[in-house]
Short mmCIF file of C-alpha atoms in Angstrom, two decimals:
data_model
loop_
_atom_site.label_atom_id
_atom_site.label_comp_id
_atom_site.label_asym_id
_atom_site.label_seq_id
_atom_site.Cartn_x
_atom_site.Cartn_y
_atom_site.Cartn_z
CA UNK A 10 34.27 6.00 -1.09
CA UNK A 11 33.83 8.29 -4.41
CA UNK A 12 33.97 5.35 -6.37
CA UNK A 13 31.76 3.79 -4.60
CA UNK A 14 29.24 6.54 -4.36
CA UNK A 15 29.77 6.71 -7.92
CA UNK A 16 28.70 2.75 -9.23
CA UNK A 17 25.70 3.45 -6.26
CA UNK A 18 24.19 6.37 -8.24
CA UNK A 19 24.66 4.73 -11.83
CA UNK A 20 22.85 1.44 -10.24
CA UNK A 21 19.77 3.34 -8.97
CA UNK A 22 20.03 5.39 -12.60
CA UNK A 23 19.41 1.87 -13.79
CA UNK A 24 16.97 0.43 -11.37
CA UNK A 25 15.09 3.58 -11.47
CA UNK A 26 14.23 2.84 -14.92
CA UNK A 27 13.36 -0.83 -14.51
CA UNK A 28 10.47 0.14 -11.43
CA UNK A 29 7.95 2.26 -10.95
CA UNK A 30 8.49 5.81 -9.87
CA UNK A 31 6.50 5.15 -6.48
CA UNK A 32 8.48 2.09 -5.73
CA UNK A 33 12.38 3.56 -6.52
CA UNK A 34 11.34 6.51 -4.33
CA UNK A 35 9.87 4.72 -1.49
CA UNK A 36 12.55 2.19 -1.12
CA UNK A 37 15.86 3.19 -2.94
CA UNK A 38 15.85 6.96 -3.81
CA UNK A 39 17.11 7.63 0.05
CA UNK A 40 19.42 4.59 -0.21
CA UNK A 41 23.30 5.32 0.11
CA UNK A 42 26.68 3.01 -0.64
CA UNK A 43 28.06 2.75 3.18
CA UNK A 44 31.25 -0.41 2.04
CA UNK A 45 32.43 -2.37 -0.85
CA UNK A 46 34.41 -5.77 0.51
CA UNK A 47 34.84 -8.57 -1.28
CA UNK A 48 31.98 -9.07 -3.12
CA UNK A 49 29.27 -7.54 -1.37
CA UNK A 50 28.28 -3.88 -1.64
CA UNK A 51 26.76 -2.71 1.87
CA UNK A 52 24.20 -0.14 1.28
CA UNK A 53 22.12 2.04 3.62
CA UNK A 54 18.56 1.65 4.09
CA UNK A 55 16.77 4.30 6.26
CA UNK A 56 14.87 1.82 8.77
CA UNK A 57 14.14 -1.44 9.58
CA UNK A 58 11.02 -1.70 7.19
CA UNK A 59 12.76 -0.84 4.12
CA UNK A 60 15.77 -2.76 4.66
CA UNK A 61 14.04 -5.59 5.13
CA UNK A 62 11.41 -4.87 2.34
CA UNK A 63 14.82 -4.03 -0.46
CA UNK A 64 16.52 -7.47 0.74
CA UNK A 65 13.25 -9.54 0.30
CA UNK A 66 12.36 -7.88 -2.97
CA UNK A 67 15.11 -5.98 -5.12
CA UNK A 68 17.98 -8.08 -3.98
CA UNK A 69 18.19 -10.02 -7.12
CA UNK A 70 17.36 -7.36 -9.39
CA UNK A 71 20.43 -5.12 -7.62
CA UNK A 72 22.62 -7.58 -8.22
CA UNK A 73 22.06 -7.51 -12.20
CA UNK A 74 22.75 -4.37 -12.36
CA UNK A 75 25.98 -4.56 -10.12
CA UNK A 76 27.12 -6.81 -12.75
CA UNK A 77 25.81 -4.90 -15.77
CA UNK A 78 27.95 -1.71 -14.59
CA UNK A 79 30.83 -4.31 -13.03
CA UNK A 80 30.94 -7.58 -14.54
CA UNK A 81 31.39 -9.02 -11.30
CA UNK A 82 28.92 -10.52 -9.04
CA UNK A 83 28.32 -8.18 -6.73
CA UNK A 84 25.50 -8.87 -3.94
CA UNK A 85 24.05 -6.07 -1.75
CA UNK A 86 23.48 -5.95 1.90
CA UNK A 87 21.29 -3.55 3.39
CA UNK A 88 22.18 -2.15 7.00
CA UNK A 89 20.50 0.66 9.12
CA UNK A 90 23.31 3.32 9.58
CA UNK A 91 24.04 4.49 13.10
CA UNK A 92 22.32 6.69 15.01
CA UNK A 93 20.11 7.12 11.69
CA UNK A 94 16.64 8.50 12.73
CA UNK A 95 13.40 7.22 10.78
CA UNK A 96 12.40 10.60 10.60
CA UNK A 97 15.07 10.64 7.97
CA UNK A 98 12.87 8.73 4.79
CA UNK A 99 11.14 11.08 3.09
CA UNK A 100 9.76 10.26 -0.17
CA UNK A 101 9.01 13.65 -2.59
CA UNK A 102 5.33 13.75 -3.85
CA UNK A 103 4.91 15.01 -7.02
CA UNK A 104 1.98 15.43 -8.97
CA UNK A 105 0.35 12.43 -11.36
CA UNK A 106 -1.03 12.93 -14.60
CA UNK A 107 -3.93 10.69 -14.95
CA UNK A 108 -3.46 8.14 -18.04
CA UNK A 109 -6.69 7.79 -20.08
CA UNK A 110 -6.66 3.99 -18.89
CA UNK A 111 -6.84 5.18 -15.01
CA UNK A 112 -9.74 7.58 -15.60
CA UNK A 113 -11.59 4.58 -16.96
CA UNK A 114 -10.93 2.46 -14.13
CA UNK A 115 -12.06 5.02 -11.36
CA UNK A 116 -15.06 5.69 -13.76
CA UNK A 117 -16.24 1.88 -13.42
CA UNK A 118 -18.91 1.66 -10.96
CA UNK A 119 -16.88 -1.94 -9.58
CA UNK A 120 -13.78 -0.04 -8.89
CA UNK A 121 -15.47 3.44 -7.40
CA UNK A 122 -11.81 5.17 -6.85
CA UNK A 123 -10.71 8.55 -6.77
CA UNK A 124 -8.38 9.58 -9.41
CA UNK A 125 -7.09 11.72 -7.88
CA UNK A 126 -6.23 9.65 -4.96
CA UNK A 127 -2.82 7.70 -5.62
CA UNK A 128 0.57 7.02 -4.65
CA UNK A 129 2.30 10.46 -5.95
CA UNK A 130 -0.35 12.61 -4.40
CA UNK A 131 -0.14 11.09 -0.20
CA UNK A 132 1.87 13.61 1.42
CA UNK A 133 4.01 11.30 3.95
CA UNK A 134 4.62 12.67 7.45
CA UNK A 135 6.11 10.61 10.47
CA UNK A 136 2.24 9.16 11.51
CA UNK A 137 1.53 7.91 7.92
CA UNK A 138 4.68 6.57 6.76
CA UNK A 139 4.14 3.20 7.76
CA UNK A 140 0.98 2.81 6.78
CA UNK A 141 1.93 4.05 3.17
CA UNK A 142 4.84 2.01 3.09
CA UNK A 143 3.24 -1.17 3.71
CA UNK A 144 0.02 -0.04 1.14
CA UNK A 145 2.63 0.53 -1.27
CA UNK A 146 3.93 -3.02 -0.66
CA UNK A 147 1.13 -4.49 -0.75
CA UNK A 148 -0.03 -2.95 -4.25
CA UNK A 149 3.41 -4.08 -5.61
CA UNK A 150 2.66 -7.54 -4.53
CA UNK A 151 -1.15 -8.27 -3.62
CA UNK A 152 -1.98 -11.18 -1.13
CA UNK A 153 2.20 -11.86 -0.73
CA UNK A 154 3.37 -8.79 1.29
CA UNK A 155 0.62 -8.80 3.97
CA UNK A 156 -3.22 -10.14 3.96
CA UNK A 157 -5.19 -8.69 5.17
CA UNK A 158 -3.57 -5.35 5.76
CA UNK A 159 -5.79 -3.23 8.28
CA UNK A 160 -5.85 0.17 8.23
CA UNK A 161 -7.07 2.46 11.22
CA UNK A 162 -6.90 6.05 12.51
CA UNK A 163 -9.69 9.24 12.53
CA UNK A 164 -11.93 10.71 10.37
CA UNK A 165 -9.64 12.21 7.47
CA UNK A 166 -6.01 10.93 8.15
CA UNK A 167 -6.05 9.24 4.37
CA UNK A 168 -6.86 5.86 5.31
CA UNK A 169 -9.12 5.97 2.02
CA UNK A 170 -6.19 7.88 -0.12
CA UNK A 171 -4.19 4.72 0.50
CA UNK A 172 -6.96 2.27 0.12
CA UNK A 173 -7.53 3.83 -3.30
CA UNK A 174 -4.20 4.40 -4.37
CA UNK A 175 -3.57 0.72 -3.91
CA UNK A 176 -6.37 0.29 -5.92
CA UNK A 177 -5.11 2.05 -8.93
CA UNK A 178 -1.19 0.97 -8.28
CA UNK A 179 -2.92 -2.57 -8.76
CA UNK A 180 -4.90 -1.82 -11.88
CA UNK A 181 -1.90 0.99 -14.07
CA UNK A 182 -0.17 -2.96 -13.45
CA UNK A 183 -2.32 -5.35 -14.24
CA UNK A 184 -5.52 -3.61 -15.93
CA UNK A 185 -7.24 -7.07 -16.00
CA UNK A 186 -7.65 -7.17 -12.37
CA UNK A 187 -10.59 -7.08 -10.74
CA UNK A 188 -10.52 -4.40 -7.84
CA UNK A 189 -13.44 -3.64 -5.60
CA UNK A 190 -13.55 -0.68 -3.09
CA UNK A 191 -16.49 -0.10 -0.88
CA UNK A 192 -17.78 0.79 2.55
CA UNK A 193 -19.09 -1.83 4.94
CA UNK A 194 -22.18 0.18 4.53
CA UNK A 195 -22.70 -0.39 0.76
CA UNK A 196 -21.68 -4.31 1.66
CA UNK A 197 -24.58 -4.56 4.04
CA UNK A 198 -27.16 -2.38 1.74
CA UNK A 199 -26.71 -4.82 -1.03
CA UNK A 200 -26.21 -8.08 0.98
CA UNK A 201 -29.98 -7.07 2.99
CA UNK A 202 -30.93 -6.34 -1.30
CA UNK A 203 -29.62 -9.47 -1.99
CA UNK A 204 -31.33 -11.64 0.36
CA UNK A 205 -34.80 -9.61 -0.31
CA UNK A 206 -34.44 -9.87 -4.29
CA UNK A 207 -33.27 -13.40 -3.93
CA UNK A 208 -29.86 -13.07 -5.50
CA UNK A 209 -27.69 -13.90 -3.01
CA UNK A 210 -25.64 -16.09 -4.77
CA UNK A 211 -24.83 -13.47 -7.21
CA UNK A 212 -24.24 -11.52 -4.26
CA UNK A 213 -21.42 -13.91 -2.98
CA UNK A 214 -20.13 -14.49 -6.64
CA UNK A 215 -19.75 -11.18 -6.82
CA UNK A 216 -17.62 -10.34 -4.25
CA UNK A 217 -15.89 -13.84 -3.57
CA UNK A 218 -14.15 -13.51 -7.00
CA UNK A 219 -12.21 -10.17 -7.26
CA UNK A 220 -8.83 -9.98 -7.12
CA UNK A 221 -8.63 -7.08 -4.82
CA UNK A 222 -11.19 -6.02 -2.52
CA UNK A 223 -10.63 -2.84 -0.43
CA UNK A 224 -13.42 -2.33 2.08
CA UNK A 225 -14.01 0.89 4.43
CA UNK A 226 -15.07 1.70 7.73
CA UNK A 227 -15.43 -1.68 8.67
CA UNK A 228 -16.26 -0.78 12.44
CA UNK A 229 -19.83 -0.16 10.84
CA UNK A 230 -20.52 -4.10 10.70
CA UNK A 231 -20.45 -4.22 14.38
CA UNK A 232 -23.88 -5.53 15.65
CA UNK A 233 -24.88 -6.64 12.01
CA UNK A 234 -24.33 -10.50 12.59
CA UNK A 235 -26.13 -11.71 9.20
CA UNK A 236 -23.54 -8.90 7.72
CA UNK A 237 -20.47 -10.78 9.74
CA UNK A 238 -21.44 -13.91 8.55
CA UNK A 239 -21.61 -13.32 5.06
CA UNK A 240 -18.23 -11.37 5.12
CA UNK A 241 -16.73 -14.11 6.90
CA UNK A 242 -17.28 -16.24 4.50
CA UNK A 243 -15.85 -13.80 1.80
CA UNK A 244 -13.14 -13.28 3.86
CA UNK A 245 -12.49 -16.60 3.63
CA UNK A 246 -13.22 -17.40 0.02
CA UNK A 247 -10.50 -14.91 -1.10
CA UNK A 248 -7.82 -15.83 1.55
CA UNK A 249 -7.84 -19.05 0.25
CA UNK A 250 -7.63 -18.15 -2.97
CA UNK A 251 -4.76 -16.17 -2.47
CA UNK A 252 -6.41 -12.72 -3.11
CA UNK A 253 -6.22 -9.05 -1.21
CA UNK A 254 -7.72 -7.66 1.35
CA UNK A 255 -7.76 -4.79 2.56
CA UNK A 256 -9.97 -3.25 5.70
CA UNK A 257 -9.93 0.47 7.35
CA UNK A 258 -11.40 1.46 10.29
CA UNK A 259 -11.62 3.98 13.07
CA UNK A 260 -10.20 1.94 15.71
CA UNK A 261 -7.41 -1.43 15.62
CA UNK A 262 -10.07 -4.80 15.54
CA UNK A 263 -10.16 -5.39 19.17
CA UNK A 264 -11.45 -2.67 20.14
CA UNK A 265 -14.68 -2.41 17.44
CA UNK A 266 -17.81 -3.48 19.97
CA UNK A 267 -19.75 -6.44 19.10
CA UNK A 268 -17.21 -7.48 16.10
CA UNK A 269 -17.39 -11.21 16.00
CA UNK A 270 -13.65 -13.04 17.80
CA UNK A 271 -13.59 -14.49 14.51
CA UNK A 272 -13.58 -11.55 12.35
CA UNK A 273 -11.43 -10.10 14.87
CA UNK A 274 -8.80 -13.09 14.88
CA UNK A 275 -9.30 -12.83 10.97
CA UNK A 276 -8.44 -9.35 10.58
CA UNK A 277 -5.36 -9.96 12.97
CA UNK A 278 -4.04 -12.55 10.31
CA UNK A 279 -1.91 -10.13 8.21
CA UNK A 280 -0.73 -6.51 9.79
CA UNK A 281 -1.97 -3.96 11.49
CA UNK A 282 -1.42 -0.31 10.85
CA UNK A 283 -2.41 3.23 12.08
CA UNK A 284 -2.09 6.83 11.06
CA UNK A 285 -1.69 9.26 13.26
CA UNK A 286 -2.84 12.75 13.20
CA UNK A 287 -0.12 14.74 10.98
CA UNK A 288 2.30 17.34 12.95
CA UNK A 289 2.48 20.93 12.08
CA UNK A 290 5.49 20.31 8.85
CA UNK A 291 2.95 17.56 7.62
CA UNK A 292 -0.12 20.09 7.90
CA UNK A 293 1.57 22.35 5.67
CA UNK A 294 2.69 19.99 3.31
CA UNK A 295 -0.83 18.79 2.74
CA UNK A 296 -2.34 22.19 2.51
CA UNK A 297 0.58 23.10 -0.10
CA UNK A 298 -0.16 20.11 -2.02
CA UNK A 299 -3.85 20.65 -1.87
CA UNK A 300 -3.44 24.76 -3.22
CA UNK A 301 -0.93 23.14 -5.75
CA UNK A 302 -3.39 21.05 -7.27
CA UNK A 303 -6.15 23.67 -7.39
CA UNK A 304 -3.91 26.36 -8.97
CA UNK A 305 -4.09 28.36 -5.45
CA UNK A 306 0.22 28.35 -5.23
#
């Protein structure tokens, strides 16, 4: 078991290099060698989520560096260990420095995100982890992991922190794209602008050709039917073109009043995720991080 322990911890020396520091800690810094037979390498993953999210994605890249520290190929199976608790995956948040490039993007009035608001700085508990899990997936693979992905839960839980952080994940990799995050309120404001300035077509080419769009507190377009209709449509445009969604909201889709079935059967398409409100060891955590990062500690 030593030497297998011991090729486990040079691979993720390896793979930890060849990802992004988000990523290896989300899904592989809590991983641990379980059985070598034959030629696969059983490795534990700490739920069902992540072992199905490592098999999908890192399989192939595992197995490279199996044979890089072997030469043998070597192919990894991921397994939930016994009796293993989810409460178990905790992923460290440490402090971001802000590159120059991100401070641009969150400066551009298209992108309007918080720099501050990323990955490294979500403090995980057990009523978030989900949600950041599958925001983390799908920033590491927009419109192929899960589209739409809707995000509810109360005022202040970090649905926005995620919304944001996939925003940047999406840009620090791929600085051409275009990312949009706004409220359902600023939608309708300029849609109703729009139609009144006669520009609704650059309205619709606006927002019908980003690459991301993150929109907020979409329970506020219940009642506005022009609103629905036009989002519809943009819902549509990017779906078919392969692009990312993602919606938050105070409550799951069917229960927002007066929210179209087709919106609602829409939003239903890709997955569906709440935060809970954060126990006491989470509460801490945040108000650590929070003193932390205003020199209070």
């Amino acid at each position: 078991m030593d030497n297998i322990d011991s090729l486990w911890n040079q691979a993720l020396g390896k793979i930890e290099k060849k990802i992004s520091k988000p990523s290896f800690e989300t899904w592989l810094k809590s991983t641990k060698a379980y059985l070598l037979q034959g030629d696969t390498l059983t490795v534990t993953a700490p739920n069902e989520f992540a072992r199905d999210w490592l098999e999908e994605r890192y399989s192939h890249l595992i197995s490279d560096v199996l044979f890089e520290l072997t030469g043998e190929e070597l192919e990894a199976k991921f397994i939930i260990p016994p009796n293993q608790e989810d409460d178990d995956f905790t992923v460290p948040v440490q402090p971001k420095k802000i590159k120059k490039q991100d401070k641009e993007h969150a400066a551009f009035p298209q992108h309007m995100l918080n720099a501050k608001n990323t990955f490294d700085t979500f403090v995980i508990g057990s009523g978030n982890r989900f949600a950041h899990a599958a925001s983390l997936a799908v920033a590491e693979a927009p419109a192929k992991a899960y589209n739409p992905l809707f995000i509810y839960g109360g005022v202040g839980l970090g649905k926005t922190h995620l919304m944001h952080a996939i925003g940047h994940y999406v840009l620090e990799h791929n600085p051409n794209a275009k990312v949009v995050y706004l409220s359902s309120e600023k939608f309708t404001n300029e849609f109703i602008n729009s139609i009144r300035d006669n520009k609704a077509g650059e309205f619709r080419d606006r927002y019908r050709s980003v690459d991301v769009l993150l929109i907020d507190d979409i329970q506020f377009l219940a009642g506005k039917e022009q609103t629905q209709e036009e989002f519809f449509h943009t819902f549509n445009a990017l779906h078919e073109e392969s692009k990312q969604i993602v919606i938050s909201s105070d409550r799951p889709p069917k229960e927002i009043p007066t929210l179209e079935d087709r919106l609602r059967s829409r939003f239903e398409w890709g997955l569906i995720t709440d935060i809970t409100p954060p126990d006491l060891e989470t509460r801490i955590a945040i108000l650590r991080k929070k003193a932390k990062a205003e020199g209070l500690d």
